[in-house]
């Protein structure tokens, strides 16, 4: 007999792989079809819970303030899509807007349902379930790439282009998140020699794919964080969250230093693109970020509550960038930053909500890391997200990083008194 928790675990396990396959369908056969596919496993978990809730205890009585903050942020994201639809943003219609809103919402709620069904399960390890789900996503992409399946998203000739994921750099970010989480499996070599050997092999394969994708900023941030976690210097690092808030201005201010670092022989040997102009403008991203900064300083239209999805198109912020890059229309562009995209679309209100959510997640998982519980690996993935969300679109609603981030927040959505399972250490010993 299949237990309910086994069913929701299976659906969650395949969830991100199906999400990625939906991105491929969306690029090849149409956005709405892709969104339907991407939603399926997570939506199935939520529907299963709703049917079960007719007869069982309901999760709403166990929800925390963090859950409501996450939901409020998702609501601002959904409202921005509706504003974009009403404003006539090209490419939006009622169908794909509603499906997009569903995709913003259901992965987070599916992860909360998983927490609910395992609240009294001593053997549950959400960190491992999340790692396996993301690992399955990477596996199908590596196999698809090796089989010669062509990516229909953003891609470059001569570099690894994962087919079942949205954009080439998204693949680098997912690889970074799961590789940082896998570092916690490099332990107990004498008791787990085969497991450790397999983990090392997987890490080396991930690194090879990251180098082939050739995302300079992603690789640089990954290597820095990997060193901090491997040496455990992250335990004494102070002000990490505060520093992460200034990732974009720090990079812009020290762009020449970044160029000097990437010009070192080590990076010259593994990276394909180290021209001064390319690096110091971050492949042209600085033009976009400065345009948004000029709007926030001089114009401020919709600064408080945003201008809706693709608000930059309505404000004509990126018209000159479109001409610079040979694009006919600016609505095909995004700002290459979750921070700037949220500021323009959802305003300061949306950004502040995201700041609070990230802070709560950081504080919770840092405590789990210091206690060395089985949830410690998520801290590594979350710290990477903290540093990447300002300089890439990865965590914005339309990309898979949004789903990953909010799935990481799911353990914070249930009240501690509702969770009766015992706490386990990273090594598997009971802690209470």
Short mmCIF file of C-alpha atoms in Angstrom, two decimals, residues 205-387:
data_model
loop_
_atom_site.label_atom_id
_atom_site.label_comp_id
_atom_site.label_asym_id
_atom_site.label_seq_id
_atom_site.Cartn_x
_atom_site.Cartn_y
_atom_site.Cartn_z
CA UNK A 205 31.26 16.33 -13.48
CA UNK A 206 29.31 19.36 -12.24
CA UNK A 207 32.47 21.46 -12.25
CA UNK A 208 33.27 20.35 -15.79
CA UNK A 209 29.79 21.39 -16.93
CA UNK A 210 30.08 24.73 -15.12
CA UNK A 211 33.35 25.46 -16.90
CA UNK A 212 31.76 24.46 -20.22
CA UNK A 213 28.79 26.76 -19.60
CA UNK A 214 31.41 29.47 -18.98
CA UNK A 215 29.44 31.75 -16.67
CA UNK A 216 32.21 33.87 -15.16
CA UNK A 217 30.37 35.47 -12.25
CA UNK A 218 28.65 32.24 -11.30
CA UNK A 219 31.92 30.33 -11.28
CA UNK A 220 33.73 33.02 -9.31
CA UNK A 221 31.03 33.19 -6.62
CA UNK A 222 30.79 29.40 -6.48
CA UNK A 223 34.55 28.95 -5.97
CA UNK A 224 34.62 31.59 -3.22
CA UNK A 225 31.71 30.01 -1.33
CA UNK A 226 33.02 26.48 -1.86
CA UNK A 227 36.32 27.51 -0.26
CA UNK A 228 34.48 29.08 2.69
CA UNK A 229 32.36 25.97 3.26
CA UNK A 230 35.17 23.44 2.74
CA UNK A 231 37.41 25.24 5.24
CA UNK A 232 34.39 25.98 7.49
CA UNK A 233 35.47 29.63 7.54
CA UNK A 234 31.81 30.41 6.89
CA UNK A 235 31.21 29.69 10.60
CA UNK A 236 33.08 32.83 11.65
CA UNK A 237 32.18 35.00 8.66
CA UNK A 238 30.40 38.12 9.88
CA UNK A 239 27.98 40.35 8.02
CA UNK A 240 27.51 37.84 5.20
CA UNK A 241 23.85 38.75 4.67
CA UNK A 242 24.60 42.48 4.76
CA UNK A 243 27.44 42.13 2.25
CA UNK A 244 25.18 40.12 -0.06
CA UNK A 245 22.75 43.05 -0.24
CA UNK A 246 25.43 45.10 -1.98
CA UNK A 247 26.60 42.49 -4.49
CA UNK A 248 25.60 44.61 -7.49
CA UNK A 249 27.10 47.95 -6.37
CA UNK A 250 30.26 46.19 -5.16
CA UNK A 251 30.74 44.50 -8.52
CA UNK A 252 30.14 47.75 -10.40
CA UNK A 253 32.56 49.62 -8.12
CA UNK A 254 35.27 46.98 -8.35
CA UNK A 255 34.79 45.92 -11.97
CA UNK A 256 38.47 46.50 -12.76
CA UNK A 257 39.44 44.28 -9.82
CA UNK A 258 37.07 41.59 -11.11
CA UNK A 259 38.83 41.85 -14.47
CA UNK A 260 42.23 41.48 -12.79
CA UNK A 261 41.02 38.37 -10.94
CA UNK A 262 39.57 36.80 -14.08
CA UNK A 263 42.81 37.60 -15.91
CA UNK A 264 44.78 35.33 -13.58
CA UNK A 265 46.30 32.27 -15.32
CA UNK A 266 43.88 29.91 -13.56
CA UNK A 267 40.79 31.67 -14.92
CA UNK A 268 42.43 32.36 -18.30
CA UNK A 269 42.92 28.61 -18.66
CA UNK A 270 39.29 27.66 -17.99
CA UNK A 271 37.31 30.66 -19.28
CA UNK A 272 36.77 31.58 -22.91
CA UNK A 273 35.90 35.27 -22.52
CA UNK A 274 38.18 37.56 -20.55
CA UNK A 275 38.20 40.79 -22.59
CA UNK A 276 38.41 43.99 -20.54
CA UNK A 277 35.35 45.65 -22.08
CA UNK A 278 33.25 42.51 -21.71
CA UNK A 279 34.22 41.88 -18.09
CA UNK A 280 34.08 45.46 -16.78
CA UNK A 281 30.57 45.96 -18.22
CA UNK A 282 29.55 42.41 -17.20
CA UNK A 283 28.69 41.58 -20.79
CA UNK A 284 26.70 44.81 -21.10
CA UNK A 285 24.63 44.30 -17.95
CA UNK A 286 26.03 47.47 -16.36
CA UNK A 287 24.25 49.57 -19.03
CA UNK A 288 20.93 48.07 -17.93
CA UNK A 289 21.62 48.41 -14.21
CA UNK A 290 22.70 52.04 -14.61
CA UNK A 291 19.53 52.78 -16.58
CA UNK A 292 17.42 51.38 -13.72
CA UNK A 293 19.49 53.39 -11.22
CA UNK A 294 18.89 56.57 -13.22
CA UNK A 295 15.13 55.86 -13.23
CA UNK A 296 15.09 55.27 -9.45
CA UNK A 297 17.06 58.46 -8.84
CA UNK A 298 15.53 60.88 -11.37
CA UNK A 299 12.13 59.56 -12.47
CA UNK A 300 10.77 57.24 -9.75
CA UNK A 301 7.54 56.46 -11.64
CA UNK A 302 5.91 53.54 -9.81
CA UNK A 303 8.88 53.25 -7.45
CA UNK A 304 6.79 52.35 -4.39
CA UNK A 305 4.50 49.61 -5.77
CA UNK A 306 5.99 48.95 -9.20
CA UNK A 307 5.01 49.28 -12.85
CA UNK A 308 3.94 45.70 -13.51
CA UNK A 309 5.65 42.86 -15.35
CA UNK A 310 8.13 44.15 -17.96
CA UNK A 311 7.58 47.62 -16.54
CA UNK A 312 10.83 48.70 -18.16
CA UNK A 313 9.07 48.40 -21.53
CA UNK A 314 6.36 50.84 -20.47
CA UNK A 315 9.00 53.22 -19.06
CA UNK A 316 11.25 52.84 -22.17
CA UNK A 317 14.22 52.16 -19.85
CA UNK A 318 15.95 49.64 -22.10
CA UNK A 319 15.18 51.01 -25.57
CA UNK A 320 18.77 52.13 -26.06
CA UNK A 321 20.05 48.72 -24.88
CA UNK A 322 17.77 47.02 -27.43
CA UNK A 323 19.31 49.16 -30.18
CA UNK A 324 22.80 48.45 -28.83
CA UNK A 325 22.20 44.68 -28.92
CA UNK A 326 20.42 44.70 -32.27
CA UNK A 327 16.97 43.90 -30.85
CA UNK A 328 13.89 45.36 -32.53
CA UNK A 329 11.86 45.63 -29.33
CA UNK A 330 12.82 46.06 -25.66
CA UNK A 331 10.03 43.76 -24.40
CA UNK A 332 12.24 40.80 -25.34
CA UNK A 333 14.82 41.98 -22.80
CA UNK A 334 15.01 41.62 -19.05
CA UNK A 335 17.29 43.47 -16.65
CA UNK A 336 19.60 40.49 -15.89
CA UNK A 337 18.97 40.99 -12.18
CA UNK A 338 16.21 39.76 -9.89
CA UNK A 339 16.71 42.89 -7.78
CA UNK A 340 16.20 45.40 -10.59
CA UNK A 341 13.40 43.35 -12.15
CA UNK A 342 11.48 43.32 -8.85
CA UNK A 343 12.14 47.02 -8.20
CA UNK A 344 10.70 48.03 -11.57
CA UNK A 345 7.82 45.52 -11.60
CA UNK A 346 6.84 45.26 -7.92
CA UNK A 347 8.42 48.37 -6.50
CA UNK A 348 10.23 48.95 -3.22
CA UNK A 349 7.38 47.13 -1.48
CA UNK A 350 8.18 43.90 -3.32
CA UNK A 351 11.94 44.24 -2.78
CA UNK A 352 11.56 44.83 0.96
CA UNK A 353 9.38 41.72 1.24
CA UNK A 354 12.05 39.71 -0.55
CA UNK A 355 14.76 41.14 1.71
CA UNK A 356 12.80 40.02 4.80
CA UNK A 357 12.17 36.55 3.37
CA UNK A 358 15.85 36.09 2.53
CA UNK A 359 16.87 37.30 5.98
CA UNK A 360 14.53 34.84 7.71
CA UNK A 361 15.81 32.02 5.55
CA UNK A 362 19.43 33.00 6.14
CA UNK A 363 18.97 33.23 9.93
CA UNK A 364 17.15 29.88 10.12
CA UNK A 365 19.57 27.89 7.99
CA UNK A 366 22.66 29.48 9.52
CA UNK A 367 21.45 28.17 12.87
CA UNK A 368 20.91 24.74 11.32
CA UNK A 369 24.44 24.90 9.87
CA UNK A 370 26.05 25.87 13.18
CA UNK A 371 24.16 23.05 14.92
CA UNK A 372 25.15 20.69 12.05
CA UNK A 373 21.65 19.33 11.59
CA UNK A 374 20.57 17.44 8.48
CA UNK A 375 19.23 20.73 7.07
CA UNK A 376 22.68 22.35 7.04
CA UNK A 377 23.31 21.72 3.29
CA UNK A 378 20.43 24.04 2.37
CA UNK A 379 22.38 26.88 3.98
CA UNK A 380 25.07 26.57 1.31
CA UNK A 381 22.54 26.71 -1.52
CA UNK A 382 20.73 29.66 0.05
CA UNK A 383 23.94 31.65 0.52
CA UNK A 384 24.69 31.21 -3.19
CA UNK A 385 21.21 32.54 -4.00
CA UNK A 386 21.85 35.51 -1.69
CA UNK A 387 24.82 36.55 -3.82
#
